[in-house]
Amino acid sequence: MSDDFEDVLHAVGPRLRALRRHRGLTLAEVAGTTGVSESTLSRLESGQRRASLELLLPLARVYDVPLDDLVGAPRTGDPRIHLTPIHRYGMTFVPLSRRPGGMQAYKMIIPSAAPPPAPDHQTHEGHEWLYVLHGNLRLVLGEHDLVLPACEAAEFDTTIPHWLGTADGKAVELLILFGRQGERAHLRARAQ
């Protein structure tokens, strides 16, 4: 077996432990949810047991992450494109555009959190348009408190105090178009 393969297998345990701790779960809680025994989970996290697909699939569901994240799979797709995630405010932003100035596009991932965090309003220059891909987004905008399910969009001036978070404790994925100088997304009506 190659050294690279062994390195990948040895990294699974610490990754599992970090995910469990980040979610604030005990081994007993994960065992109860997945049906995998506490001792097996403990041996997986310590590297004493080799990970298998039948063990990793239920863990990926509990931790609400893709299976690739558990094993540290290499990125796929065009090798010339490297999307480097940015981590801020407990969320992940993946830049989808690279041109300087003008509108910027991001995929934003809000992790699951139990209980959902309390709003912490932010303000900054610009204009934002967002579209919920997955999950239920809580958008607090000034005095308005909204829940946007998948396939809904919102647009707002970011100088208004605002906050984005999970509405139900589950992960949320959305697309964001952001204009730092107040650029706005222009929508065209469909022809009838």
Tab-separated table of C-alpha atoms in Angstrom:
chain	number	residue	atom	x	y	z
A	1	MET	CA	0.000	0.000	0.000
A	2	SER	CA	1.380	3.424	-0.918
A	3	ASP	CA	2.446	5.981	1.697
A	4	ASP	CA	-0.083	8.488	0.298
A	5	PHE	CA	-2.921	6.020	0.870
A	6	GLU	CA	-1.734	5.334	4.424
A	7	ASP	CA	-1.508	9.079	5.134
A	8	VAL	CA	-5.119	9.547	3.968
A	9	LEU	CA	-6.308	6.695	6.213
A	10	HIS	CA	-4.422	8.050	9.255
A	11	ALA	CA	-5.964	11.511	8.770
A	12	VAL	CA	-9.559	10.194	8.919
A	13	GLY	CA	-9.552	9.621	12.705
A	14	PRO	CA	-8.478	13.135	13.739
A	15	ARG	CA	-10.910	14.599	11.191
A	16	LEU	CA	-13.789	12.573	12.698
A	17	ARG	CA	-12.837	13.614	16.240
A	18	ALA	CA	-12.633	17.300	15.245
A	19	LEU	CA	-16.054	17.172	13.540
A	20	ARG	CA	-17.669	15.499	16.544
A	21	ARG	CA	-16.181	18.000	18.978
A	22	HIS	CA	-17.056	20.939	16.723
A	23	ARG	CA	-20.682	19.745	16.745
A	24	GLY	CA	-20.557	19.409	20.566
A	25	LEU	CA	-21.457	15.703	20.465
A	26	THR	CA	-20.317	12.870	22.703
A	27	LEU	CA	-19.350	9.431	21.439
A	28	ALA	CA	-22.535	8.089	23.073
A	29	GLU	CA	-24.715	10.598	21.184
A	30	VAL	CA	-23.084	9.757	17.838
A	31	ALA	CA	-23.371	6.034	18.579
A	32	GLY	CA	-27.070	6.423	19.378
A	33	THR	CA	-27.720	8.286	16.123
A	34	THR	CA	-25.592	6.143	13.782
A	35	GLY	CA	-25.914	2.679	15.304
A	36	VAL	CA	-22.099	2.410	15.357
A	37	SER	CA	-20.840	1.358	18.806
A	38	GLU	CA	-18.977	3.819	21.039
A	39	SER	CA	-15.919	1.561	21.087
A	40	THR	CA	-15.821	1.413	17.279
A	41	LEU	CA	-16.167	5.192	17.074
A	42	SER	CA	-13.397	5.645	19.635
A	43	ARG	CA	-11.092	3.280	17.730
A	44	LEU	CA	-11.880	5.082	14.449
A	45	GLU	CA	-11.016	8.468	15.962
A	46	SER	CA	-7.786	7.180	17.522
A	47	GLY	CA	-6.687	5.428	14.318
A	48	GLN	CA	-6.871	1.949	15.846
A	49	ARG	CA	-9.632	0.952	13.410
A	50	ARG	CA	-9.529	1.444	9.666
A	51	ALA	CA	-12.417	3.431	8.203
A	52	SER	CA	-14.846	1.663	5.875
A	53	LEU	CA	-17.656	2.969	3.740
A	54	GLU	CA	-20.300	1.357	5.970
A	55	LEU	CA	-18.903	3.279	8.964
A	56	LEU	CA	-18.288	6.594	7.206
A	57	LEU	CA	-21.675	6.980	5.464
A	58	PRO	CA	-23.732	7.312	8.680
A	59	LEU	CA	-21.082	9.629	10.162
A	60	ALA	CA	-21.205	11.888	7.089
A	61	ARG	CA	-24.988	12.132	7.565
A	62	VAL	CA	-24.733	12.939	11.285
A	63	TYR	CA	-22.019	15.560	10.779
A	64	ASP	CA	-23.832	16.933	7.705
A	65	VAL	CA	-20.700	16.897	5.519
A	66	PRO	CA	-19.887	15.249	2.175
A	67	LEU	CA	-18.123	11.898	2.409
A	68	ASP	CA	-15.165	13.477	0.560
A	69	ASP	CA	-14.635	15.813	3.544
A	70	LEU	CA	-14.295	12.866	5.930
A	71	VAL	CA	-11.541	11.223	3.926
A	72	GLY	CA	-9.856	14.364	2.626
A	73	ALA	CA	-10.473	13.407	-1.002
A	74	PRO	CA	-8.614	15.518	-3.548
A	75	ARG	CA	-10.554	18.135	-5.464
A	76	THR	CA	-12.014	17.090	-8.763
A	77	GLY	CA	-12.696	19.058	-11.891
A	78	ASP	CA	-10.447	21.358	-13.836
A	79	PRO	CA	-7.020	21.231	-12.122
A	80	ARG	CA	-6.304	24.830	-13.186
A	81	ILE	CA	-9.135	26.202	-11.049
A	82	HIS	CA	-8.509	26.329	-7.316
A	83	LEU	CA	-11.402	27.667	-5.288
A	84	THR	CA	-9.906	28.612	-1.938
A	85	PRO	CA	-12.565	28.834	0.775
A	86	ILE	CA	-12.586	31.782	3.157
A	87	HIS	CA	-13.713	31.128	6.736
A	88	ARG	CA	-15.355	34.064	8.550
A	89	TYR	CA	-17.903	34.395	11.332
A	90	GLY	CA	-18.120	30.591	11.579
A	91	MET	CA	-19.187	30.343	7.915
A	92	THR	CA	-17.427	29.307	4.713
A	93	PHE	CA	-17.336	31.511	1.624
A	94	VAL	CA	-16.144	30.008	-1.671
A	95	PRO	CA	-15.255	32.759	-4.183
A	96	LEU	CA	-16.770	32.019	-7.600
A	97	SER	CA	-15.453	35.116	-9.378
A	98	ARG	CA	-11.973	36.584	-9.488
A	99	ARG	CA	-12.163	39.854	-11.342
A	100	PRO	CA	-11.223	42.934	-9.337
A	101	GLY	CA	-14.026	45.383	-8.587
A	102	GLY	CA	-17.637	45.095	-9.632
A	103	MET	CA	-19.948	42.296	-8.558
A	104	GLN	CA	-18.417	39.351	-6.751
A	105	ALA	CA	-20.020	35.898	-6.573
A	106	TYR	CA	-19.699	33.489	-3.643
A	107	LYS	CA	-21.110	30.190	-2.512
A	108	MET	CA	-21.738	30.510	1.221
A	109	ILE	CA	-22.077	27.583	3.610
A	110	ILE	CA	-23.562	28.090	7.066
A	111	PRO	CA	-22.816	25.014	9.191
A	112	SER	CA	-25.358	23.218	11.295
A	113	ALA	CA	-25.600	24.513	14.856
A	114	ALA	CA	-27.684	23.301	17.769
A	115	PRO	CA	-29.140	25.504	19.041
A	116	PRO	CA	-29.021	28.040	16.198
A	117	PRO	CA	-26.895	31.065	17.175
A	118	ALA	CA	-28.364	34.402	18.224
A	119	PRO	CA	-28.208	37.131	15.561
A	120	ASP	CA	-25.148	39.389	15.580
A	121	HIS	CA	-25.988	42.240	13.198
A	122	GLN	CA	-23.335	43.501	10.776
A	123	THR	CA	-23.235	46.536	8.509
A	124	HIS	CA	-20.866	47.394	5.682
A	125	GLU	CA	-20.863	49.219	2.359
A	126	GLY	CA	-22.429	47.439	-0.569
A	127	HIS	CA	-25.460	45.668	-1.935
A	128	GLU	CA	-26.187	41.941	-1.675
A	129	TRP	CA	-28.376	39.525	-3.600
A	130	LEU	CA	-28.703	35.974	-2.288
A	131	TYR	CA	-30.371	32.735	-3.387
A	132	VAL	CA	-30.896	29.768	-1.033
A	133	LEU	CA	-29.707	26.499	-2.585
A	134	HIS	CA	-30.307	24.178	0.369
A	135	GLY	CA	-31.717	24.476	3.871
A	136	ASN	CA	-33.646	27.225	5.646
A	137	LEU	CA	-31.912	30.583	5.924
A	138	ARG	CA	-32.781	33.012	8.698
A	139	LEU	CA	-32.279	36.560	7.438
A	140	VAL	CA	-32.557	39.333	10.015
A	141	LEU	CA	-32.661	42.615	8.131
A	142	GLY	CA	-33.223	45.707	10.259
A	143	GLU	CA	-36.481	45.020	12.120
A	144	HIS	CA	-37.507	42.183	9.781
A	145	ASP	CA	-36.888	38.543	10.745
A	146	LEU	CA	-37.406	36.231	7.752
A	147	VAL	CA	-36.988	32.523	7.015
A	148	LEU	CA	-36.096	31.771	3.395
A	149	PRO	CA	-36.354	28.118	2.281
A	150	ALA	CA	-34.503	26.668	-0.707
A	151	CYS	CA	-35.233	28.375	-4.043
A	152	GLU	CA	-36.031	31.766	-2.471
A	153	ALA	CA	-33.997	34.937	-2.958
A	154	ALA	CA	-33.483	38.265	-1.209
A	155	GLU	CA	-31.804	41.546	-2.116
A	156	PHE	CA	-30.752	44.290	0.308
A	157	ASP	CA	-28.489	47.236	1.024
A	158	THR	CA	-25.742	46.001	3.380
A	159	THR	CA	-25.614	49.318	5.249
A	160	ILE	CA	-28.859	48.105	6.889
A	161	PRO	CA	-27.988	45.996	9.983
A	162	HIS	CA	-28.284	42.376	8.869
A	163	TRP	CA	-27.487	38.811	9.905
A	164	LEU	CA	-27.576	35.461	8.108
A	165	GLY	CA	-27.844	32.132	9.917
A	166	THR	CA	-29.508	28.752	10.066
A	167	ALA	CA	-33.231	28.929	10.849
A	168	ASP	CA	-33.554	25.370	12.145
A	169	GLY	CA	-30.045	24.342	13.223
A	170	LYS	CA	-29.326	22.517	9.935
A	171	ALA	CA	-26.686	23.557	7.394
A	172	VAL	CA	-27.610	26.143	4.757
A	173	GLU	CA	-26.029	26.684	1.335
A	174	LEU	CA	-26.608	29.825	-0.705
A	175	LEU	CA	-25.264	31.826	-3.609
A	176	ILE	CA	-24.380	35.465	-3.017
A	177	LEU	CA	-23.776	38.295	-5.471
A	178	PHE	CA	-22.135	41.193	-3.680
A	179	GLY	CA	-21.387	44.652	-5.000
A	180	ARG	CA	-18.976	46.483	-2.688
A	181	GLN	CA	-19.747	49.878	-4.256
A	182	GLY	CA	-23.497	49.272	-4.243
A	183	GLU	CA	-23.703	47.526	-7.621
A	184	ARG	CA	-26.972	45.633	-7.907
A	185	ALA	CA	-28.075	42.519	-9.730
A	186	HIS	CA	-30.364	43.514	-12.599
A	187	LEU	CA	-33.271	41.171	-13.198
A	188	ARG	CA	-34.979	40.995	-16.576
A	189	ALA	CA	-38.593	39.957	-16.827
A	190	ARG	CA	-39.440	36.886	-18.900
A	191	ALA	CA	-41.102	37.491	-22.230
A	192	GLN	CA	-44.781	36.493	-22.095
